[in-house]
GROMACS .gro file of C-alpha atoms in nm:
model
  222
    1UNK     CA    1   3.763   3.149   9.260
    2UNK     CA    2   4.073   3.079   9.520
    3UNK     CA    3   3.871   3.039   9.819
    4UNK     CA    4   3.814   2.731   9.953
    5UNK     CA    5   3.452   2.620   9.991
    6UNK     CA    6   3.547   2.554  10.353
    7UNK     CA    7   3.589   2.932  10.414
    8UNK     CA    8   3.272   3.053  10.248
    9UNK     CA    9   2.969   3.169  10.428
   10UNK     CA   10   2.637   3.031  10.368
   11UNK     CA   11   2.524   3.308  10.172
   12UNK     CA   12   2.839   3.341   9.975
   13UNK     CA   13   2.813   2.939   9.888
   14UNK     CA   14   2.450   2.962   9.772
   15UNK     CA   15   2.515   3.324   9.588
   16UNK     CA   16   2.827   3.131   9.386
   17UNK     CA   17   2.626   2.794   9.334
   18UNK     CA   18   2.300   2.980   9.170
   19UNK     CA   19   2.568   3.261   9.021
   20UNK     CA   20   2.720   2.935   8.845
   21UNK     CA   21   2.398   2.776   8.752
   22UNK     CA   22   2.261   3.120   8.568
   23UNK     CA   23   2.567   3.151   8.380
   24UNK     CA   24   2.599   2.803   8.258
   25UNK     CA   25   2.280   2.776   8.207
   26UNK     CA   26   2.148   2.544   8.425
   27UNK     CA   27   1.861   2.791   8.560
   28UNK     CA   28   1.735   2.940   8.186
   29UNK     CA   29   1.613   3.300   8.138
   30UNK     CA   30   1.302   3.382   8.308
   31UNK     CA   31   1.288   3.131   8.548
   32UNK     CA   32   1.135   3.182   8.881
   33UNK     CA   33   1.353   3.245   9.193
   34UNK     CA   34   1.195   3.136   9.455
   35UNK     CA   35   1.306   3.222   9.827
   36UNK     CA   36   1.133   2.945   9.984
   37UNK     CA   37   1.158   2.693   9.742
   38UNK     CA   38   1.532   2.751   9.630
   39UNK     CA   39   1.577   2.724  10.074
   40UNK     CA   40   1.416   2.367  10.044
   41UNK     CA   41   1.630   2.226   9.733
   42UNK     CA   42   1.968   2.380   9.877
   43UNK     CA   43   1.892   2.244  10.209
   44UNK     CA   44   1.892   2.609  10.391
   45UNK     CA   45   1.748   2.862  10.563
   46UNK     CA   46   1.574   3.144  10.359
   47UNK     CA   47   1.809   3.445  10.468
   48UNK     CA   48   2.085   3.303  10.255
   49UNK     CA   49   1.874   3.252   9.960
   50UNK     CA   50   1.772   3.622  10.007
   51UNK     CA   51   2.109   3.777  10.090
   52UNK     CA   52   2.256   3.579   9.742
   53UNK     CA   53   1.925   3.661   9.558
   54UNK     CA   54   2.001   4.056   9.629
   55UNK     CA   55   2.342   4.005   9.540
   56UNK     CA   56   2.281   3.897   9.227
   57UNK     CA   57   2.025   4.128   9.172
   58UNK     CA   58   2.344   4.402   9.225
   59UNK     CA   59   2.500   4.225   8.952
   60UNK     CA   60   2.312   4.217   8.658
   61UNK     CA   61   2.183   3.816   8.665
   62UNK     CA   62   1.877   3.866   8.862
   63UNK     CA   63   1.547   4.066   8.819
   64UNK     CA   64   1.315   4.138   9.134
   65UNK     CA   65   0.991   4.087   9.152
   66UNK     CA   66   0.796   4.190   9.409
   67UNK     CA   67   0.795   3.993   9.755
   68UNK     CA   68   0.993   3.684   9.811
   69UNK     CA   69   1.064   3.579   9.412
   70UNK     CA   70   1.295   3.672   9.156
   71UNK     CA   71   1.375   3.577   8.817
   72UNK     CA   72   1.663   3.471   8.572
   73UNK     CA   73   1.755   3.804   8.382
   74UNK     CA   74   1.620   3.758   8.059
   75UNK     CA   75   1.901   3.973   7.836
   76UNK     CA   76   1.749   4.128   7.518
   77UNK     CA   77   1.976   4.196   7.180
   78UNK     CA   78   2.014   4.514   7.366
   79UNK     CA   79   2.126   4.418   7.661
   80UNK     CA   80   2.398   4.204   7.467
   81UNK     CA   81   2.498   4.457   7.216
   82UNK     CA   82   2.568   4.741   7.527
   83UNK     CA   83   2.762   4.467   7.665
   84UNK     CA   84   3.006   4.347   7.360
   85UNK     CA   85   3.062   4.798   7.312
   86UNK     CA   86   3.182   4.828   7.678
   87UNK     CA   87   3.366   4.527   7.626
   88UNK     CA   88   3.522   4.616   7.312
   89UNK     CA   89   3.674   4.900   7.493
   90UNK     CA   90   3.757   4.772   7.779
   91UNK     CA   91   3.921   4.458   7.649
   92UNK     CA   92   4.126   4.590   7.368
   93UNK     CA   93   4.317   4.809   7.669
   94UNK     CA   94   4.315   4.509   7.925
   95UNK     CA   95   4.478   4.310   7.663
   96UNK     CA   96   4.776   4.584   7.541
   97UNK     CA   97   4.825   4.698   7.901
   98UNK     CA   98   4.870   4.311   7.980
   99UNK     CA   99   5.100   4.309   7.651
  100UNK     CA  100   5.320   4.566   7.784
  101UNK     CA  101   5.284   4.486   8.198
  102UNK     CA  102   5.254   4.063   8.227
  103UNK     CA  103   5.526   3.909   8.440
  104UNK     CA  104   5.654   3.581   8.396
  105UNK     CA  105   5.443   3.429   8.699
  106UNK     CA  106   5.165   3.617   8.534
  107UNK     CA  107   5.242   3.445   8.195
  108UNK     CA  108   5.226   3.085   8.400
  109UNK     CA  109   4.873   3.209   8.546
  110UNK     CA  110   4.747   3.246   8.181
  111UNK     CA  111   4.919   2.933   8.034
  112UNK     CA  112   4.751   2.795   8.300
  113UNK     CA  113   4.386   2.890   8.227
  114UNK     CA  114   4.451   2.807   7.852
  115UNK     CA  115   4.555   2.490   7.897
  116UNK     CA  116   4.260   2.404   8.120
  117UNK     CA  117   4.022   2.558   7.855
  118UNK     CA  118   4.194   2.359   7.557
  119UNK     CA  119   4.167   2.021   7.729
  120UNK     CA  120   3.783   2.104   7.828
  121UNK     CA  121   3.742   2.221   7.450
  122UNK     CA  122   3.921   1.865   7.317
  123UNK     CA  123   3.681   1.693   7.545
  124UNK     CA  124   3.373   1.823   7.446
  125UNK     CA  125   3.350   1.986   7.804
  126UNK     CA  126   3.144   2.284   7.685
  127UNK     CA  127   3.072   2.455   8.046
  128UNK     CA  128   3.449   2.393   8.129
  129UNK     CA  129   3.582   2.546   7.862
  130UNK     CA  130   3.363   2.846   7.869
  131UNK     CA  131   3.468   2.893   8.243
  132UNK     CA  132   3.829   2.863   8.171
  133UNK     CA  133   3.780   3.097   7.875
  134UNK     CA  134   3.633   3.379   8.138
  135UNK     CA  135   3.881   3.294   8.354
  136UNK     CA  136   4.152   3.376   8.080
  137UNK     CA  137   4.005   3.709   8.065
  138UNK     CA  138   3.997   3.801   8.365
  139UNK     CA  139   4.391   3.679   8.439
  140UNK     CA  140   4.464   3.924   8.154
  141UNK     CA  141   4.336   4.178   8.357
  142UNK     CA  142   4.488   4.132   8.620
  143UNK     CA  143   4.784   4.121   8.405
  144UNK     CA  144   4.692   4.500   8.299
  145UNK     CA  145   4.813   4.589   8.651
  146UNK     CA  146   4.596   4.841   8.640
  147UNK     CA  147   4.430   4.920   8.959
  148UNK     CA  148   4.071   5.089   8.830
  149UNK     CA  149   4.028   4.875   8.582
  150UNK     CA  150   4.073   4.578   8.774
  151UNK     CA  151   3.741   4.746   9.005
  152UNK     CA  152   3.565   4.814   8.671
  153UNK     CA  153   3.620   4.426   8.583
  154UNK     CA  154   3.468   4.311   8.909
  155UNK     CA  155   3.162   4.536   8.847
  156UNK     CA  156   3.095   4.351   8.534
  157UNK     CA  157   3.254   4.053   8.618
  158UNK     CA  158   2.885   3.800   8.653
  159UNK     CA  159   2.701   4.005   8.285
  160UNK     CA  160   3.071   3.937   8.162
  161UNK     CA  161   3.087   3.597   8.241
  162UNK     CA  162   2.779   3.520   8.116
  163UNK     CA  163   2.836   3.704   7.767
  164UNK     CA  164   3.178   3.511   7.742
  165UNK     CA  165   2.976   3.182   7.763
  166UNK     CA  166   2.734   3.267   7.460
  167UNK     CA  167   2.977   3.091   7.226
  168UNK     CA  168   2.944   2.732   7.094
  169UNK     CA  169   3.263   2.696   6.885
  170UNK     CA  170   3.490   2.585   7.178
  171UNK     CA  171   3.820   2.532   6.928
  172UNK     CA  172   3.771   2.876   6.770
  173UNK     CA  173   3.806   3.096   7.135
  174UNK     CA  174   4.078   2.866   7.237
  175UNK     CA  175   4.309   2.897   6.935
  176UNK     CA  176   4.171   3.252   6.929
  177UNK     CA  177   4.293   3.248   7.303
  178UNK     CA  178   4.634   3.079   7.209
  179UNK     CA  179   4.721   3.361   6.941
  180UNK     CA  180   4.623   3.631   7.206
  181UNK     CA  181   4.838   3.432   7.469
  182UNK     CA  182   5.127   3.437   7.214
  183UNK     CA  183   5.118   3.807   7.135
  184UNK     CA  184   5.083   3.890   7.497
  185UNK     CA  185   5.419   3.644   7.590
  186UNK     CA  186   5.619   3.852   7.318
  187UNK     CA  187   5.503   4.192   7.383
  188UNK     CA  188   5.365   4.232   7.028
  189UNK     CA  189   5.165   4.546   7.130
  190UNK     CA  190   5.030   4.591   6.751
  191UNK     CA  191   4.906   4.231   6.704
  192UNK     CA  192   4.773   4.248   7.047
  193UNK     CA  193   4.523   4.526   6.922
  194UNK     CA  194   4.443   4.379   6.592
  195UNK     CA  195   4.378   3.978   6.758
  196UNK     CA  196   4.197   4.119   7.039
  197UNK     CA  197   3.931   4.363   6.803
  198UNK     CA  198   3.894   4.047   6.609
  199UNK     CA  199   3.840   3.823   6.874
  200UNK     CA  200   3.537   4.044   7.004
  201UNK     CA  201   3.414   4.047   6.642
  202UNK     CA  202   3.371   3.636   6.678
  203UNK     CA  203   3.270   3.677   7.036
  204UNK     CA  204   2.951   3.890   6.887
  205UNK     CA  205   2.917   3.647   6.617
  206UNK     CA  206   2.876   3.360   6.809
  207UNK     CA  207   2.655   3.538   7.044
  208UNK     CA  208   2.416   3.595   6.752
  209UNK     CA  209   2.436   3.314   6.617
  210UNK     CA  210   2.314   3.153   7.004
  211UNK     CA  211   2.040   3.397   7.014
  212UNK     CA  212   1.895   3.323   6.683
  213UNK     CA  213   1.932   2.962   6.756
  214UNK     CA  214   1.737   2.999   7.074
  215UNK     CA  215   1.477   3.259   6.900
  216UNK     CA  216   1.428   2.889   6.677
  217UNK     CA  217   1.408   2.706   7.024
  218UNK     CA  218   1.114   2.906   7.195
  219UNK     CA  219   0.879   2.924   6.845
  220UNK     CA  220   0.928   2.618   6.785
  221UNK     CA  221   0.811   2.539   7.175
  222UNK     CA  222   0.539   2.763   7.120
   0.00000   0.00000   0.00000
């Protein structure tokens, strides 16, 4: 995000703090949400909890439950495999419109996010690499320069997010990332197409693989 915390309301601060904590994890799947308690940890009132609890109800991390709770959007195979087919097709154009569009400052943005994700990926930084890896995505559609899709990409921006951190192999989506970057900075349309199918294929991969490991995770619990 560009905005300084300074700048942010209250509601907008707690809405990106548990927004950040659901999609790295922090708060798991099917945890409780609870107005008056999440007021007393964050050290606020409860109309900002509730204002960023609806929000993120609107965007696909939250489920209501009746009253003053909530809870951490539990996402079945489903849910994950709707996600990866609107994402296949809305990626694959992001990526050749940012092929054929991307301006040199454009190109810096992306080098920019890259870099950040390889150096978070070297250092074992899992959540920082996974947020720089999103935040490659969505610089590449920006890059698209295409107006719609840029308001599509917002919509789905938070379910996106989160799907783009279900991967464990940090090296693999960076050098995927790098190859992507490469084809983008030479206007290789083609190899554009065929690198970002194939990166979509890992991303679905590694998101199975996750979900099996956690499937492991909960019996074993039980």
């Amino acid at each position: 995000m560009n905005a300084s915390e300074g700048f942010l309301s209250e509601s907008e601060r707690v809405t990106r703090l548990l927004r950040d904590q659901i999609v790295d994890g922090v708060r798991e799947p099917g945890s409780k949400l609870v107005e008056r308690d999440l007021a007393t940890e964050l050290g606020v009132s409860r109309l900002p909890v509730r204002d960023a609890l609806k929000t993120l109800v609107a965007e696909g991390l939250v489920t209501p439950r009746p009253r003053s709770w909530a809870v951490v959007r539990e996402f079945t195979a489903t849910d994950i495999a709707d996600l990866i087919e609107v994402r296949s097709a809305f990626e694959v154009l992001a990526f050749r419109l940012a092929a054929q569009r991307a301006t040199r400052t454009g190109l810096d943005e992306l080098r920019r996010d890259l870099d950040t994700e390889w150096d978070a990926a070297r250092a074992g930084d899992a959540v920082g690499a996974r947020r720089a890896a999103a935040d490659f995505h969505e610089t590449v559609t920006r890059l698209a320069g295409n107006d719609l899709l840029g308001e599509l990409e917002r919509t789905l921006r938070s379910r996106m997010r989160w799907l783009l951190g279900r991967h464990d192999d940090l090296t693999t989506v960076a050098r995927e990332h790098e190859q992507l970057y490469q084809a983008i900075a030479n206007r290789d349309i083609a190899r554009v197409e065929t690198l970002a199918a194939a990166h979509i294929e890992t991303s679905r991969a590694q998101a199975a693989q996750r979900a099996g490991a956690e499937a492991l995770d909960r019996s074993a619990a039980g």
